[in-house]
Amino acid sequence: MVEAMDHPGRLAPGGLVFLGLMSPEDPLIPPTLATLSPGYPPTSRKWLRSVVDSDTPDFVTRANKGWFDLSSEGGLFGEDREFLVAVEVHEGEGDWWWARVRLAESWDIMGAGSAAALGSGFGAPEFAMLSPSGDVIVCGTAGDSSIGTVLVNRFRSLAGLRELADWKSGWPGTPQHERAAARRWLESLGQ
């Protein structure tokens, strides 16, 4: 039997206070699409990025500062520093959805957070975050020699991302919950 995830316990090391899962009926971009959004660069502007080389002293501290500055200036945070983060709803099921969280006074997204739930280990971020209004995505990235964050705004206008959502909403290999979420998101865009 698959157990529900301990979201409060898994998110706490990164300094995220779990406030609850968003309704699956909310017309939000599915997390799997959000993580792919940096791959669809806009034609008229560049994505905002913060990248730190892994061999830089205090690279996790610097990457945390880059994440916070980019997120603050780019519009990730809502009232009381609340935002959404992609979480696995059930262990091993591959069903990801958005959880509402608040950033605590003390936090470590790129270090302890990435080790606990937001990546593949300490200093290896792999996360997707969404503004409460659903119009700003922040993704954590880890490469061979650097880590960082990418902020994606105005992603609703990216034709390639919408085409991928349309394809995923109709492809039988896409999990049912993700197909439905992609359809709801596209309908909210008027497609």
PDB file of C-alpha atoms in Angstrom:
ATOM      1  CA  MET A   1       0.000   0.000   0.000  1.00  0.00           C
ATOM      2  CA  VAL A   2       1.337   3.423  -0.945  1.00  0.00           C
ATOM      3  CA  GLU A   3       1.393   5.935   1.885  1.00  0.00           C
ATOM      4  CA  ALA A   4       0.790   9.643   1.566  1.00  0.00           C
ATOM      5  CA  MET A   5       3.972  11.665   1.798  1.00  0.00           C
ATOM      6  CA  ASP A   6       5.001  13.449   5.009  1.00  0.00           C
ATOM      7  CA  HIS A   7       5.142  16.843   3.334  1.00  0.00           C
ATOM      8  CA  PRO A   8       5.654  18.914   6.522  1.00  0.00           C
ATOM      9  CA  GLY A   9       8.563  16.689   7.612  1.00  0.00           C
ATOM     10  CA  ARG A  10      10.194  16.559   4.177  1.00  0.00           C
ATOM     11  CA  LEU A  11       9.941  20.293   3.481  1.00  0.00           C
ATOM     12  CA  ALA A  12      10.957  21.555   6.929  1.00  0.00           C
ATOM     13  CA  PRO A  13      14.759  21.041   6.521  1.00  0.00           C
ATOM     14  CA  GLY A  14      14.701  23.549   3.659  1.00  0.00           C
ATOM     15  CA  GLY A  15      12.805  26.070   5.763  1.00  0.00           C
ATOM     16  CA  LEU A  16       9.441  25.589   4.080  1.00  0.00           C
ATOM     17  CA  VAL A  17       6.305  25.553   6.227  1.00  0.00           C
ATOM     18  CA  PHE A  18       3.745  23.243   4.621  1.00  0.00           C
ATOM     19  CA  LEU A  19       0.308  24.895   4.385  1.00  0.00           C
ATOM     20  CA  GLY A  20      -1.499  22.199   2.402  1.00  0.00           C
ATOM     21  CA  LEU A  21      -1.888  20.739  -1.058  1.00  0.00           C
ATOM     22  CA  MET A  22      -3.613  22.816  -3.696  1.00  0.00           C
ATOM     23  CA  SER A  23      -6.841  21.411  -5.073  1.00  0.00           C
ATOM     24  CA  PRO A  24      -6.194  19.184  -8.080  1.00  0.00           C
ATOM     25  CA  GLU A  25      -9.057  21.056  -9.760  1.00  0.00           C
ATOM     26  CA  ASP A  26      -7.127  24.352  -9.747  1.00  0.00           C
ATOM     27  CA  PRO A  27      -6.172  25.295 -13.336  1.00  0.00           C
ATOM     28  CA  LEU A  28      -2.439  25.494 -12.590  1.00  0.00           C
ATOM     29  CA  ILE A  29       0.332  24.467 -14.946  1.00  0.00           C
ATOM     30  CA  PRO A  30       1.204  20.844 -14.109  1.00  0.00           C
ATOM     31  CA  PRO A  31       4.538  20.545 -12.266  1.00  0.00           C
ATOM     32  CA  THR A  32       6.001  18.319 -14.981  1.00  0.00           C
ATOM     33  CA  LEU A  33       5.395  21.080 -17.536  1.00  0.00           C
ATOM     34  CA  ALA A  34       6.701  23.748 -15.166  1.00  0.00           C
ATOM     35  CA  THR A  35      10.026  21.908 -14.873  1.00  0.00           C
ATOM     36  CA  LEU A  36      10.314  21.917 -18.676  1.00  0.00           C
ATOM     37  CA  SER A  37       9.476  25.623 -19.091  1.00  0.00           C
ATOM     38  CA  PRO A  38      13.125  26.812 -19.106  1.00  0.00           C
ATOM     39  CA  GLY A  39      13.572  24.710 -22.257  1.00  0.00           C
ATOM     40  CA  TYR A  40      11.198  27.009 -24.145  1.00  0.00           C
ATOM     41  CA  PRO A  41      13.044  30.329 -24.145  1.00  0.00           C
ATOM     42  CA  PRO A  42      11.182  33.415 -25.245  1.00  0.00           C
ATOM     43  CA  THR A  43      12.177  35.055 -28.488  1.00  0.00           C
ATOM     44  CA  SER A  44      12.163  38.647 -27.226  1.00  0.00           C
ATOM     45  CA  ARG A  45      13.901  38.313 -23.862  1.00  0.00           C
ATOM     46  CA  LYS A  46      16.115  36.037 -21.764  1.00  0.00           C
ATOM     47  CA  TRP A  47      15.155  34.006 -18.756  1.00  0.00           C
ATOM     48  CA  LEU A  48      16.483  35.385 -15.494  1.00  0.00           C
ATOM     49  CA  ARG A  49      19.135  33.104 -14.016  1.00  0.00           C
ATOM     50  CA  SER A  50      21.340  32.802 -10.984  1.00  0.00           C
ATOM     51  CA  VAL A  51      24.202  30.333 -11.399  1.00  0.00           C
ATOM     52  CA  VAL A  52      27.060  29.501  -9.024  1.00  0.00           C
ATOM     53  CA  ASP A  53      30.035  27.276  -9.856  1.00  0.00           C
ATOM     54  CA  SER A  54      30.186  24.246  -7.572  1.00  0.00           C
ATOM     55  CA  ASP A  55      33.865  24.824  -6.830  1.00  0.00           C
ATOM     56  CA  THR A  56      33.145  28.331  -5.480  1.00  0.00           C
ATOM     57  CA  PRO A  57      33.681  28.599  -1.716  1.00  0.00           C
ATOM     58  CA  ASP A  58      30.288  28.645   0.043  1.00  0.00           C
ATOM     59  CA  PHE A  59      28.563  27.782  -3.246  1.00  0.00           C
ATOM     60  CA  VAL A  60      25.369  26.643  -1.476  1.00  0.00           C
ATOM     61  CA  THR A  61      25.172  29.897   0.517  1.00  0.00           C
ATOM     62  CA  ARG A  62      25.669  31.897  -2.666  1.00  0.00           C
ATOM     63  CA  ALA A  63      23.134  29.793  -4.559  1.00  0.00           C
ATOM     64  CA  ASN A  64      20.613  30.320  -1.729  1.00  0.00           C
ATOM     65  CA  LYS A  65      21.149  34.083  -1.983  1.00  0.00           C
ATOM     66  CA  GLY A  66      20.747  33.909  -5.766  1.00  0.00           C
ATOM     67  CA  TRP A  67      17.505  31.927  -5.404  1.00  0.00           C
ATOM     68  CA  PHE A  68      16.093  34.363  -2.849  1.00  0.00           C
ATOM     69  CA  ASP A  69      17.072  37.508  -4.780  1.00  0.00           C
ATOM     70  CA  LEU A  70      15.735  36.129  -8.068  1.00  0.00           C
ATOM     71  CA  SER A  71      12.518  34.907  -6.428  1.00  0.00           C
ATOM     72  CA  SER A  72      11.945  38.175  -4.564  1.00  0.00           C
ATOM     73  CA  GLU A  73      12.604  40.446  -7.516  1.00  0.00           C
ATOM     74  CA  GLY A  74      10.874  38.157 -10.024  1.00  0.00           C
ATOM     75  CA  GLY A  75       7.550  37.820  -8.214  1.00  0.00           C
ATOM     76  CA  LEU A  76       7.577  34.269  -6.834  1.00  0.00           C
ATOM     77  CA  PHE A  77       6.497  35.258  -3.343  1.00  0.00           C
ATOM     78  CA  GLY A  78       2.979  36.190  -2.416  1.00  0.00           C
ATOM     79  CA  GLU A  79       1.767  37.611   0.855  1.00  0.00           C
ATOM     80  CA  ASP A  80       3.804  36.478   3.886  1.00  0.00           C
ATOM     81  CA  ARG A  81       6.430  34.903   1.563  1.00  0.00           C
ATOM     82  CA  GLU A  82       4.010  32.198   0.453  1.00  0.00           C
ATOM     83  CA  PHE A  83       4.399  30.302  -2.810  1.00  0.00           C
ATOM     84  CA  LEU A  84       3.767  26.878  -4.331  1.00  0.00           C
ATOM     85  CA  VAL A  85       6.282  24.054  -4.640  1.00  0.00           C
ATOM     86  CA  ALA A  86       5.932  20.809  -6.591  1.00  0.00           C
ATOM     87  CA  VAL A  87       5.702  17.766  -4.325  1.00  0.00           C
ATOM     88  CA  GLU A  88       5.144  14.088  -4.939  1.00  0.00           C
ATOM     89  CA  VAL A  89       1.659  13.367  -3.655  1.00  0.00           C
ATOM     90  CA  HIS A  90       2.210   9.627  -3.002  1.00  0.00           C
ATOM     91  CA  GLU A  91       5.601   7.938  -2.606  1.00  0.00           C
ATOM     92  CA  GLY A  92       6.689   6.202  -5.814  1.00  0.00           C
ATOM     93  CA  GLU A  93       3.498   6.989  -7.741  1.00  0.00           C
ATOM     94  CA  GLY A  94       4.945   9.796  -9.861  1.00  0.00           C
ATOM     95  CA  ASP A  95       1.951  12.015  -9.184  1.00  0.00           C
ATOM     96  CA  TRP A  96       3.270  15.513  -8.586  1.00  0.00           C
ATOM     97  CA  TRP A  97       1.157  18.501  -7.640  1.00  0.00           C
ATOM     98  CA  TRP A  98       1.484  21.865  -5.974  1.00  0.00           C
ATOM     99  CA  ALA A  99       1.749  22.429  -2.233  1.00  0.00           C
ATOM    100  CA  ARG A 100       1.317  25.864  -0.687  1.00  0.00           C
ATOM    101  CA  VAL A 101       4.256  26.747   1.547  1.00  0.00           C
ATOM    102  CA  ARG A 102       5.597  29.716   3.461  1.00  0.00           C
ATOM    103  CA  LEU A 103       9.281  30.506   3.663  1.00  0.00           C
ATOM    104  CA  ALA A 104      10.386  30.358   7.310  1.00  0.00           C
ATOM    105  CA  GLU A 105      12.733  32.917   8.855  1.00  0.00           C
ATOM    106  CA  SER A 106      15.575  30.402   8.656  1.00  0.00           C
ATOM    107  CA  TRP A 107      15.843  28.426   5.433  1.00  0.00           C
ATOM    108  CA  ASP A 108      18.282  26.512   3.209  1.00  0.00           C
ATOM    109  CA  ILE A 109      16.642  25.667  -0.117  1.00  0.00           C
ATOM    110  CA  MET A 110      19.807  24.698  -2.005  1.00  0.00           C
ATOM    111  CA  GLY A 111      21.485  22.688   0.762  1.00  0.00           C
ATOM    112  CA  ALA A 112      19.318  20.929   3.354  1.00  0.00           C
ATOM    113  CA  GLY A 113      16.171  21.481   1.282  1.00  0.00           C
ATOM    114  CA  SER A 114      17.697  19.856  -1.791  1.00  0.00           C
ATOM    115  CA  ALA A 115      18.936  16.955   0.332  1.00  0.00           C
ATOM    116  CA  ALA A 116      15.500  16.384   1.910  1.00  0.00           C
ATOM    117  CA  ALA A 117      12.894  16.960  -0.801  1.00  0.00           C
ATOM    118  CA  LEU A 118      13.877  19.611  -3.335  1.00  0.00           C
ATOM    119  CA  GLY A 119      16.636  17.847  -5.193  1.00  0.00           C
ATOM    120  CA  SER A 120      18.858  14.816  -5.458  1.00  0.00           C
ATOM    121  CA  GLY A 121      21.159  15.727  -2.579  1.00  0.00           C
ATOM    122  CA  PHE A 122      22.853  18.569  -0.728  1.00  0.00           C
ATOM    123  CA  GLY A 123      23.740  21.254  -3.273  1.00  0.00           C
ATOM    124  CA  ALA A 124      21.863  19.469  -6.067  1.00  0.00           C
ATOM    125  CA  PRO A 125      18.557  21.349  -6.503  1.00  0.00           C
ATOM    126  CA  GLU A 126      15.844  19.925  -8.756  1.00  0.00           C
ATOM    127  CA  PHE A 127      12.653  21.756  -7.914  1.00  0.00           C
ATOM    128  CA  ALA A 128       9.791  23.640  -9.465  1.00  0.00           C
ATOM    129  CA  MET A 129       8.123  26.525  -7.662  1.00  0.00           C
ATOM    130  CA  LEU A 130       5.143  28.583  -8.749  1.00  0.00           C
ATOM    131  CA  SER A 131       3.866  31.962  -7.608  1.00  0.00           C
ATOM    132  CA  PRO A 132       0.476  31.930  -5.855  1.00  0.00           C
ATOM    133  CA  SER A 133      -0.970  33.759  -8.862  1.00  0.00           C
ATOM    134  CA  GLY A 134       0.353  31.013 -11.149  1.00  0.00           C
ATOM    135  CA  ASP A 135       2.330  33.313 -13.433  1.00  0.00           C
ATOM    136  CA  VAL A 136       5.971  32.893 -12.296  1.00  0.00           C
ATOM    137  CA  ILE A 137       7.958  29.651 -12.254  1.00  0.00           C
ATOM    138  CA  VAL A 138      11.302  29.201 -10.503  1.00  0.00           C
ATOM    139  CA  CYS A 139      13.232  25.993 -11.204  1.00  0.00           C
ATOM    140  CA  GLY A 140      16.299  24.678  -9.416  1.00  0.00           C
ATOM    141  CA  THR A 141      19.026  23.318 -11.637  1.00  0.00           C
ATOM    142  CA  ALA A 142      22.146  21.269 -11.023  1.00  0.00           C
ATOM    143  CA  GLY A 143      24.799  20.651 -13.630  1.00  0.00           C
ATOM    144  CA  ASP A 144      28.191  18.967 -13.619  1.00  0.00           C
ATOM    145  CA  SER A 145      29.948  22.076 -12.349  1.00  0.00           C
ATOM    146  CA  SER A 146      27.270  24.538 -11.234  1.00  0.00           C
ATOM    147  CA  ILE A 147      23.930  24.942  -9.504  1.00  0.00           C
ATOM    148  CA  GLY A 148      21.356  27.665  -9.678  1.00  0.00           C
ATOM    149  CA  THR A 149      17.865  28.831 -10.417  1.00  0.00           C
ATOM    150  CA  VAL A 150      15.963  29.956 -13.473  1.00  0.00           C
ATOM    151  CA  LEU A 151      12.952  32.254 -13.293  1.00  0.00           C
ATOM    152  CA  VAL A 152      10.360  31.925 -16.037  1.00  0.00           C
ATOM    153  CA  ASN A 153       7.612  34.515 -16.335  1.00  0.00           C
ATOM    154  CA  ARG A 154       5.049  35.106 -19.072  1.00  0.00           C
ATOM    155  CA  PHE A 155       5.285  31.395 -19.864  1.00  0.00           C
ATOM    156  CA  ARG A 156       1.623  31.263 -20.909  1.00  0.00           C
ATOM    157  CA  SER A 157       2.635  32.940 -24.171  1.00  0.00           C
ATOM    158  CA  LEU A 158       5.186  30.250 -25.086  1.00  0.00           C
ATOM    159  CA  ALA A 159       3.637  28.428 -28.044  1.00  0.00           C
ATOM    160  CA  GLY A 160       5.970  25.439 -27.698  1.00  0.00           C
ATOM    161  CA  LEU A 161       5.053  24.912 -24.047  1.00  0.00           C
ATOM    162  CA  ARG A 162       1.341  25.137 -24.863  1.00  0.00           C
ATOM    163  CA  GLU A 163       1.812  22.652 -27.722  1.00  0.00           C
ATOM    164  CA  LEU A 164       3.566  20.251 -25.336  1.00  0.00           C
ATOM    165  CA  ALA A 165       0.704  20.641 -22.832  1.00  0.00           C
ATOM    166  CA  ASP A 166      -1.793  19.879 -25.608  1.00  0.00           C
ATOM    167  CA  TRP A 167       0.163  16.801 -26.650  1.00  0.00           C
ATOM    168  CA  LYS A 168       0.479  15.569 -23.024  1.00  0.00           C
ATOM    169  CA  SER A 169      -3.250  16.111 -22.447  1.00  0.00           C
ATOM    170  CA  GLY A 170      -4.091  13.688 -25.246  1.00  0.00           C
ATOM    171  CA  TRP A 171      -1.266  11.142 -25.110  1.00  0.00           C
ATOM    172  CA  PRO A 172      -2.410   7.843 -23.516  1.00  0.00           C
ATOM    173  CA  GLY A 173       1.015   7.401 -21.863  1.00  0.00           C
ATOM    174  CA  THR A 174       0.542  10.522 -19.763  1.00  0.00           C
ATOM    175  CA  PRO A 175      -0.852   9.674 -16.312  1.00  0.00           C
ATOM    176  CA  GLN A 176      -4.559  10.486 -16.074  1.00  0.00           C
ATOM    177  CA  HIS A 177      -4.130  13.140 -13.354  1.00  0.00           C
ATOM    178  CA  GLU A 178      -1.518  14.935 -15.457  1.00  0.00           C
ATOM    179  CA  ARG A 179      -3.643  14.773 -18.628  1.00  0.00           C
ATOM    180  CA  ALA A 180      -6.558  16.321 -16.746  1.00  0.00           C
ATOM    181  CA  ALA A 181      -4.330  19.009 -15.203  1.00  0.00           C
ATOM    182  CA  ALA A 182      -2.869  19.914 -18.611  1.00  0.00           C
ATOM    183  CA  ARG A 183      -6.385  20.203 -20.084  1.00  0.00           C
ATOM    184  CA  ARG A 184      -7.552  22.432 -17.214  1.00  0.00           C
ATOM    185  CA  TRP A 185      -4.497  24.655 -17.607  1.00  0.00           C
ATOM    186  CA  LEU A 186      -4.994  24.985 -21.373  1.00  0.00           C
ATOM    187  CA  GLU A 187      -8.701  25.738 -20.907  1.00  0.00           C
ATOM    188  CA  SER A 188      -7.778  28.491 -18.451  1.00  0.00           C
ATOM    189  CA  LEU A 189      -5.661  30.007 -21.237  1.00  0.00           C
ATOM    190  CA  GLY A 190      -8.607  29.965 -23.599  1.00  0.00           C
ATOM    191  CA  GLN A 191      -7.394  27.022 -25.683  1.00  0.00           C
TER     192      GLN A 191
END
